[in-house]
Structure formats: C-alpha cells, structure tokens
Coordinates of C-alpha atoms in Angstrom, one line a residue:
M258 CA 62.3 -62.9 -64.3
N259 CA 63.2 -59.4 -65.5
R260 CA 65.4 -57.6 -63.0
C261 CA 63.2 -54.5 -63.3
P262 CA 59.7 -55.4 -62.3
K263 CA 56.9 -54.6 -64.6
R264 CA 54.5 -52.0 -63.3
W265 CA 50.8 -52.7 -64.2
G266 CA 49.3 -49.5 -62.9
T267 CA 49.5 -46.7 -60.4
M268 CA 47.4 -44.0 -58.8
M269 CA 50.1 -41.5 -58.1
G270 CA 50.5 -38.0 -56.8
E271 CA 52.4 -36.2 -54.2
H272 CA 53.3 -38.4 -51.2
D273 CA 50.8 -38.1 -48.4
A274 CA 52.9 -37.9 -45.2
E275 CA 49.9 -38.9 -43.1
R276 CA 49.2 -42.0 -45.1
K277 CA 51.0 -45.2 -44.3
V278 CA 52.5 -47.4 -47.1
V279 CA 52.3 -51.2 -47.1
V280 CA 53.9 -53.7 -49.5
V281 CA 52.1 -57.1 -49.9
S282 CA 53.7 -60.0 -51.7
G283 CA 51.5 -62.7 -53.1
A284 CA 49.0 -60.0 -53.6
S285 CA 47.0 -61.3 -56.6
A286 CA 45.0 -64.0 -54.9
G287 CA 44.1 -65.7 -51.6
V288 CA 45.4 -64.3 -48.3
G289 CA 47.5 -61.6 -50.0
R290 CA 44.5 -60.4 -52.1
A291 CA 42.3 -60.2 -49.0
S292 CA 45.1 -58.4 -47.1
V293 CA 45.3 -55.8 -49.8
R294 CA 41.6 -55.1 -49.4
E295 CA 41.9 -54.8 -45.7
F296 CA 44.9 -52.5 -45.7
A297 CA 43.1 -50.3 -48.3
H298 CA 40.0 -50.2 -46.1
H299 CA 42.2 -48.9 -43.3
G300 CA 43.5 -46.2 -45.6
Y301 CA 47.0 -47.5 -46.5
A302 CA 48.7 -46.8 -49.8
V303 CA 49.3 -50.3 -51.1
A304 CA 52.0 -51.8 -53.3
L305 CA 51.1 -55.2 -54.8
L306 CA 53.8 -57.8 -55.7
A307 CA 52.8 -60.9 -57.6
R308 CA 53.5 -62.8 -60.8
G309 CA 50.0 -63.1 -62.5
E310 CA 49.0 -60.3 -64.8
E311 CA 45.2 -60.6 -64.6
G312 CA 45.2 -61.3 -60.8
L313 CA 47.3 -58.2 -60.2
A314 CA 45.1 -56.0 -62.4
Q315 CA 41.9 -57.0 -60.6
T316 CA 43.5 -56.6 -57.2
E317 CA 44.6 -53.2 -58.2
R318 CA 41.1 -52.3 -59.3
E319 CA 39.7 -53.4 -55.9
A320 CA 42.3 -51.3 -54.0
R321 CA 41.7 -48.2 -56.2
A322 CA 37.9 -48.5 -55.4
A323 CA 38.9 -47.8 -51.8
G324 CA 40.3 -44.5 -52.9
V325 CA 43.9 -45.2 -51.9
P326 CA 47.2 -44.8 -53.9
V327 CA 48.1 -48.1 -55.6
L328 CA 51.2 -49.5 -57.3
S329 CA 51.2 -53.0 -58.9
L330 CA 54.5 -54.7 -59.8
Q331 CA 54.9 -58.0 -61.5
V332 CA 57.6 -59.7 -59.5
D333 CA 58.8 -63.2 -58.7
V334 CA 59.8 -63.1 -55.0
A335 CA 62.4 -65.8 -55.7
D336 CA 64.4 -63.2 -57.6
A337 CA 66.2 -61.1 -54.9
D338 CA 67.3 -58.4 -57.3
A339 CA 63.7 -58.0 -58.6
V340 CA 62.4 -57.7 -55.1
R341 CA 65.0 -55.0 -54.2
A342 CA 64.1 -53.1 -57.4
A343 CA 60.4 -53.3 -56.5
A344 CA 61.1 -51.9 -53.1
E345 CA 63.0 -49.0 -54.6
R346 CA 60.1 -48.4 -57.0
V347 CA 57.6 -48.4 -54.2
E348 CA 59.5 -45.8 -52.2
S349 CA 59.9 -43.5 -55.2
T350 CA 56.3 -43.8 -56.1
L351 CA 54.3 -44.1 -52.9
G352 CA 56.7 -42.9 -50.3
P353 CA 58.5 -44.5 -47.3
V354 CA 57.4 -48.1 -46.6
D355 CA 55.9 -48.5 -43.2
V356 CA 54.8 -52.2 -43.4
W357 CA 56.0 -55.1 -45.5
V358 CA 53.9 -58.3 -45.6
N359 CA 55.5 -61.5 -46.9
S360 CA 52.8 -63.8 -48.0
A361 CA 53.8 -65.3 -51.4
F362 CA 52.9 -68.9 -51.9
A363 CA 53.8 -71.9 -54.1
S364 CA 53.7 -75.6 -53.3
I365 CA 53.4 -79.2 -54.5
I366 CA 51.3 -81.7 -52.7
A367 CA 52.8 -85.2 -53.2
P368 CA 54.7 -87.9 -51.4
F369 CA 58.3 -86.7 -50.8
S370 CA 59.6 -89.6 -53.0
K371 CA 57.6 -88.2 -55.9
V372 CA 58.8 -84.6 -55.6
D373 CA 61.7 -83.7 -58.0
P374 CA 64.6 -81.7 -56.6
E375 CA 63.9 -78.7 -58.8
E376 CA 60.2 -78.7 -57.5
Y377 CA 61.4 -78.8 -54.0
H378 CA 63.9 -76.0 -54.6
R379 CA 61.1 -73.9 -56.2
V380 CA 58.8 -74.2 -53.2
T381 CA 61.7 -73.3 -50.9
D382 CA 62.7 -70.4 -53.1
V383 CA 59.2 -68.9 -53.0
C384 CA 58.0 -69.8 -49.5
Y385 CA 61.3 -69.3 -47.7
H386 CA 63.9 -67.5 -49.8
G387 CA 61.1 -65.2 -51.0
Y388 CA 60.5 -64.2 -47.4
V389 CA 64.2 -63.7 -46.9
H390 CA 64.4 -61.5 -50.0
G391 CA 61.4 -59.4 -49.0
T392 CA 62.7 -59.0 -45.4
R393 CA 66.1 -57.9 -46.7
A394 CA 64.6 -55.3 -49.0
A395 CA 62.3 -54.0 -46.3
L396 CA 65.2 -53.7 -43.8
E397 CA 67.3 -51.8 -46.3
L398 CA 64.6 -49.2 -46.3
M399 CA 63.5 -49.3 -42.7
R400 CA 66.7 -49.5 -40.7
P401 CA 68.1 -46.1 -41.7
R402 CA 64.8 -44.6 -40.6
D403 CA 64.7 -46.9 -37.5
H404 CA 61.0 -47.4 -38.2
G405 CA 58.8 -50.0 -39.8
V406 CA 57.0 -53.4 -39.4
I407 CA 57.6 -56.7 -41.2
V408 CA 54.9 -59.3 -41.0
Q409 CA 55.7 -62.9 -41.8
V410 CA 52.6 -64.8 -42.8
G411 CA 53.2 -68.3 -41.5
S412 CA 51.1 -71.4 -40.9
A413 CA 50.3 -74.0 -38.3
L414 CA 52.3 -76.2 -40.6
G415 CA 55.4 -74.2 -39.5
Y416 CA 55.0 -75.9 -36.2
R417 CA 53.9 -79.4 -37.3
G418 CA 54.6 -80.9 -40.7
I419 CA 51.9 -83.0 -42.3
P420 CA 52.2 -85.8 -44.9
F421 CA 52.5 -84.9 -48.6
Q422 CA 53.5 -81.2 -47.9
A423 CA 57.2 -81.7 -46.9
A424 CA 58.5 -78.9 -49.1
Y425 CA 56.0 -76.3 -47.9
C426 CA 56.2 -77.4 -44.2
G427 CA 60.0 -77.3 -44.3
A428 CA 59.9 -73.7 -45.7
K429 CA 57.5 -72.5 -43.1
H430 CA 59.6 -74.0 -40.3
A431 CA 62.6 -72.2 -41.8
V432 CA 60.8 -68.9 -41.8
R433 CA 60.2 -69.2 -38.1
G434 CA 63.9 -69.9 -37.4
F435 CA 65.1 -67.1 -39.6
T436 CA 62.7 -64.7 -38.0
D437 CA 63.7 -65.6 -34.5
S438 CA 67.3 -65.1 -35.4
L439 CA 66.8 -61.8 -37.1
R440 CA 64.5 -60.5 -34.3
A441 CA 67.3 -61.0 -31.8
E442 CA 69.8 -59.3 -34.1
L443 CA 67.5 -56.2 -34.2
V444 CA 67.4 -56.2 -30.4
D445 CA 71.2 -56.4 -30.4
A446 CA 71.4 -53.4 -32.7
G447 CA 68.9 -51.4 -30.7
S448 CA 66.6 -51.2 -33.7
R449 CA 63.0 -50.1 -33.5
V450 CA 62.0 -52.0 -36.6
R451 CA 59.5 -54.7 -35.6
L452 CA 59.1 -58.2 -36.8
T453 CA 55.9 -60.2 -36.1
E454 CA 54.4 -63.4 -37.4
V455 CA 50.8 -64.5 -38.1
H456 CA 50.3 -68.2 -38.2
L457 CA 47.2 -69.4 -40.1
P458 CA 45.0 -72.4 -40.1
A459 CA 43.6 -73.9 -43.4
I460 CA 42.3 -71.1 -45.5
N461 CA 39.8 -71.1 -48.4
T462 CA 42.1 -69.8 -51.2
P463 CA 42.4 -70.6 -54.9
Q464 CA 45.6 -72.5 -54.2
F465 CA 43.8 -75.8 -54.3
S466 CA 42.6 -74.9 -57.9
W467 CA 46.2 -74.5 -59.1
V468 CA 48.6 -76.3 -56.8
R469 CA 50.8 -79.0 -58.3
S470 CA 49.6 -82.4 -57.1
R471 CA 50.6 -86.0 -57.5
M472 CA 47.9 -87.4 -55.2
G473 CA 45.7 -88.8 -57.9
G474 CA 43.1 -86.1 -57.6
R475 CA 42.4 -82.5 -56.7
T476 CA 43.5 -81.4 -53.3
R477 CA 41.7 -79.6 -50.5
P478 CA 42.5 -77.8 -47.2
V479 CA 42.4 -79.9 -44.1
P480 CA 39.3 -78.9 -42.1
P481 CA 38.4 -76.7 -40.3
V482 CA 38.7 -74.1 -43.0
Y483 CA 38.5 -70.3 -42.6
Q484 CA 37.9 -67.5 -45.1
P485 CA 40.9 -65.4 -46.2
E486 CA 39.3 -62.3 -44.7
V487 CA 39.9 -63.9 -41.3
A488 CA 43.6 -64.0 -42.1
A489 CA 43.6 -60.5 -43.5
R490 CA 42.1 -59.0 -40.4
A491 CA 44.8 -60.7 -38.3
I492 CA 47.6 -59.5 -40.6
V493 CA 46.5 -55.9 -40.4
W494 CA 46.1 -56.1 -36.7
A495 CA 49.5 -57.6 -36.3
A496 CA 51.0 -54.8 -38.5
E497 CA 49.5 -52.2 -36.2
H498 CA 50.3 -54.1 -33.0
P499 CA 53.7 -55.6 -33.7
R500 CA 55.0 -55.8 -30.1
R501 CA 53.7 -59.4 -29.9
R502 CA 56.2 -61.8 -31.5
R503 CA 53.5 -63.9 -33.1
Y504 CA 49.8 -64.4 -33.5
W505 CA 48.0 -67.7 -33.8
V506 CA 44.8 -67.5 -35.9
G507 CA 42.1 -70.2 -35.4
A508 CA 41.6 -72.7 -32.6
S509 CA 43.0 -75.4 -35.0
T510 CA 46.3 -73.6 -35.1
V511 CA 46.5 -73.5 -31.3
G512 CA 45.6 -77.2 -31.2
T513 CA 48.3 -78.0 -33.7
V514 CA 51.0 -76.1 -31.9
L515 CA 50.1 -77.6 -28.5
G516 CA 49.6 -81.1 -29.9
Q517 CA 53.1 -81.0 -31.4
R518 CA 54.6 -79.8 -28.1
L519 CA 52.7 -82.3 -25.9
A520 CA 52.1 -85.4 -28.0
P521 CA 54.1 -85.4 -31.3
R522 CA 54.0 -89.2 -31.5
V523 CA 50.2 -89.2 -31.3
L524 CA 50.1 -86.7 -34.2
D525 CA 52.5 -88.9 -36.2
L526 CA 50.0 -91.8 -35.9
R527 CA 46.9 -89.7 -36.5
L528 CA 48.2 -87.9 -39.5
G529 CA 49.7 -91.0 -40.9
H530 CA 46.2 -92.6 -41.0
T531 CA 44.1 -89.6 -41.9
A532 CA 46.1 -87.1 -43.9
R533 CA 45.6 -88.6 -47.4
R534 CA 41.8 -88.7 -47.3
A535 CA 41.7 -85.3 -45.6
Q536 CA 43.6 -83.7 -48.5
V537 CA 42.4 -85.4 -51.6
R538 CA 39.0 -85.1 -53.4
D539 CA 37.6 -87.4 -56.0
L540 CA 38.1 -84.8 -58.8
P541 CA 40.8 -84.6 -61.5
A542 CA 43.8 -82.5 -60.7
P543 CA 44.0 -79.1 -62.4
E544 CA 45.4 -79.1 -65.9
R545 CA 47.7 -76.2 -65.1
D546 CA 49.6 -75.4 -61.9
N547 CA 51.4 -72.3 -60.7
L548 CA 54.6 -73.8 -59.3
F549 CA 56.9 -72.3 -62.0
E550 CA 54.5 -70.1 -64.0
P551 CA 51.4 -68.2 -62.9
V552 CA 48.0 -69.4 -63.9
D553 CA 46.3 -66.0 -63.2
D554 CA 48.1 -64.5 -66.2
A555 CA 44.9 -64.5 -68.2
R556 CA 42.2 -65.4 -65.6
D557 CA 41.5 -63.8 -62.2
F558 CA 40.9 -66.4 -59.4
G559 CA 40.0 -63.9 -56.7
A560 CA 40.6 -64.3 -53.0
H561 CA 38.3 -67.2 -52.3
G562 CA 38.7 -70.9 -53.3
E563 CA 36.0 -73.5 -53.8
F564 CA 35.1 -74.1 -50.1
D565 CA 32.8 -71.1 -49.2
D566 CA 30.1 -73.4 -48.0
E567 CA 32.3 -74.8 -45.2
S568 CA 34.5 -71.9 -44.4
S569 CA 34.2 -69.9 -41.2
T570 CA 34.1 -66.1 -41.5
V571 CA 35.2 -65.5 -37.9
S572 CA 37.9 -66.8 -35.6
V573 CA 37.0 -66.5 -32.0
L574 CA 40.7 -66.6 -31.1
D575 CA 41.4 -63.8 -33.5
E576 CA 38.6 -61.7 -32.0
L577 CA 40.0 -62.3 -28.5
N578 CA 43.5 -61.2 -29.8
R579 CA 42.0 -57.9 -30.9
R580 CA 40.2 -57.5 -27.6
R581 CA 43.0 -58.7 -25.4
R582 CA 42.9 -55.7 -23.0
L583 CA 39.1 -56.1 -22.5
V584 CA 39.4 -59.8 -22.0
T585 CA 42.2 -59.2 -19.4
L586 CA 40.1 -56.6 -17.6
L587 CA 37.1 -58.9 -17.6
G588 CA 39.2 -61.8 -16.4
S589 CA 40.7 -59.7 -13.6
A590 CA 37.3 -58.4 -12.6
T591 CA 36.0 -62.0 -12.5
L592 CA 38.9 -63.2 -10.3
A593 CA 38.5 -60.3 -8.0
A594 CA 34.8 -60.9 -7.6
G595 CA 35.4 -64.6 -7.0
A596 CA 38.0 -63.8 -4.4
A597 CA 35.7 -61.4 -2.7
G598 CA 32.9 -63.9 -2.7
Y599 CA 35.2 -66.6 -1.3
A600 CA 36.4 -64.2 1.5
A601 CA 32.8 -63.4 2.4
L602 CA 32.0 -67.1 2.7
R603 CA 35.0 -67.7 4.9
K604 CA 33.7 -65.0 7.3
R605 CA 30.4 -66.8 7.8

C-alpha cells in the first residue's frame, strides 16, 4: 500500500471550530458505512478510511448529502505509516480530530487447520494491528491537546470464540486486552483522552458476500441478527458518552458474555454441535473475497448484507443504555414506592 494515502474527494473550507471531526476506519461498507451516516447526521465532519474505491466514493456522497465536510482516504489499516499519514491529512484538511473509530474488518471462516499462516496473519493485521495503528495515530494527535475519544468496535466474539472463526475471535480478544492496558496507562499519565469499546452482536453487513470461506458454501451471521444502524447508533452514543469503559449491544451479546463467565463448558458443547449449520448456507461461496484485496473497488456493496428480512432494527439493550438515567430514576421510584407500600402493610 502506498505510504501516502490516496484522497478520493473532499468538501473543504476553513475549519469550523464548533464542528467536531471524526475518523472512521472500515468506512466503505457495513458498520463503518452506517457509522459515517450517523456521525454526519449528528453534524460531524467525517474522514473515511478504507481500501475499496467505489465503496469509499459512495460513502462520501452519502456524507456530503448531510451537508458536512468530508475527506475520503484509500488506506489499508494494516500499514502503520499509511494510517499515520492519513491522520495528518485529516488534521490539515478538516481540523483537530475529536473522535477516532476503529472498525476495519477482514476475516476467513474455515476450520483452523485449513487456514494458512499468511491468511491468519492478514486477519490479525487488519482486525488487531489495524486497531493498534489507528489508536497510535489518534493518540499522537490527541494527547498533546489532552482531548479526544477513541472508540474500539468490538464483538461478542471478543469474549467467546466460536468454531471456524479462530483468527477473527483471537484478534477481537487481543483488542480487549490491548485497550485495557492502554486505558490504565492513560490513567497513570493523568490524560483526559478517553477509550471506550462497543461490542456488537451478529450484524447484517456485506461481509458474508465477500468473506473468504472454506466451509463448502456461503456463510451467514449467527442469529439473532441486527441491522448496522443499530451498531452505528451505539457507536455515536459511546463517542459522546465515553466515561463508560464498554457498551454491549444486543441481548445476544450479553448472553454470550455471561454464558462464557458462568458456563464455558456448556458453550463448548453447544457451539461444537451447532456452529457449522448456524454459519453455512446451501449456496456457493463468493468467487472473490476481500481478505487481501478489496472487492468494492468497482462495485458498491452498501451498508446492508443479504439478511434484511430477519434483521432487527432496534436493540432494547441499546435503547436502555441511552436512557440509563431515566431507567435508574424509574427503578429508584419503583423501589421507593414498593418500600413505602411494604411499610404501610406492616403498620396494619
């Protein structure tokens, strides 16, 4: 990858001191694409980092339609120098970066024994080292100002690995450990830069139309499935409320985390018996995959995958996260009313 990232388009002018700037990696499709829309809807100037030419171009058009400044950069996040150069270009074009979202994705779905070392390294380079490179670039900008938020887009699979996704699950586990360590270092330094995580359930993205597979058929997300806009709303909320260390999106994410903590052996057995049929469809695998080269270089895949008919548009847990104060107040009022009622009964 070229050390100097290619710029596909900008909407530039004088920097608006009142407008926040966000950088989103993996911006050309799926969760990253939906997050760009959501940030643009909230008035952020948006910088888009991704590999695919057509996907970036279409995402840029969508952000422009919201009337915000846009910068698109063709970058492979596995290239640390390219990510650093992109960060510098963003600051010189859009202004100081307030939020950096790491959400780039690449994977292979296959039994571990059928994954070549270079394939495993590639998944790790994008899904783990890409987050490290993005975080480093963001901190180099944010720490001198003592201001900024970094959002790590994680997964329920960062708490519990599932069969046939060892490389991806390993990378997501690594991101959690890395983020915990760095967060403590920022505390030690007295820094006001914030790190937060958003861990997602299965999302209806185009990844299953282009992920490399050796499962004998086309893959699919493990139900229940949510639309990428659910993830995007959680990511923007986390960026604007970063005091919480992490957010879990979807009841299935909570169930996965708690199941791993309370009954990991049960999950071993259940996943061992069900994971194959839960992830494979009776359709031929894609002719092209995006592990090493983008497939949206000539075609735009959009934010949604092939599972609109079964995907939820709302996560109750996510809604409760955003209304946490109201829920707390209602809960306190309910407890108080219950205590008063109980006291009244005791007096009779």
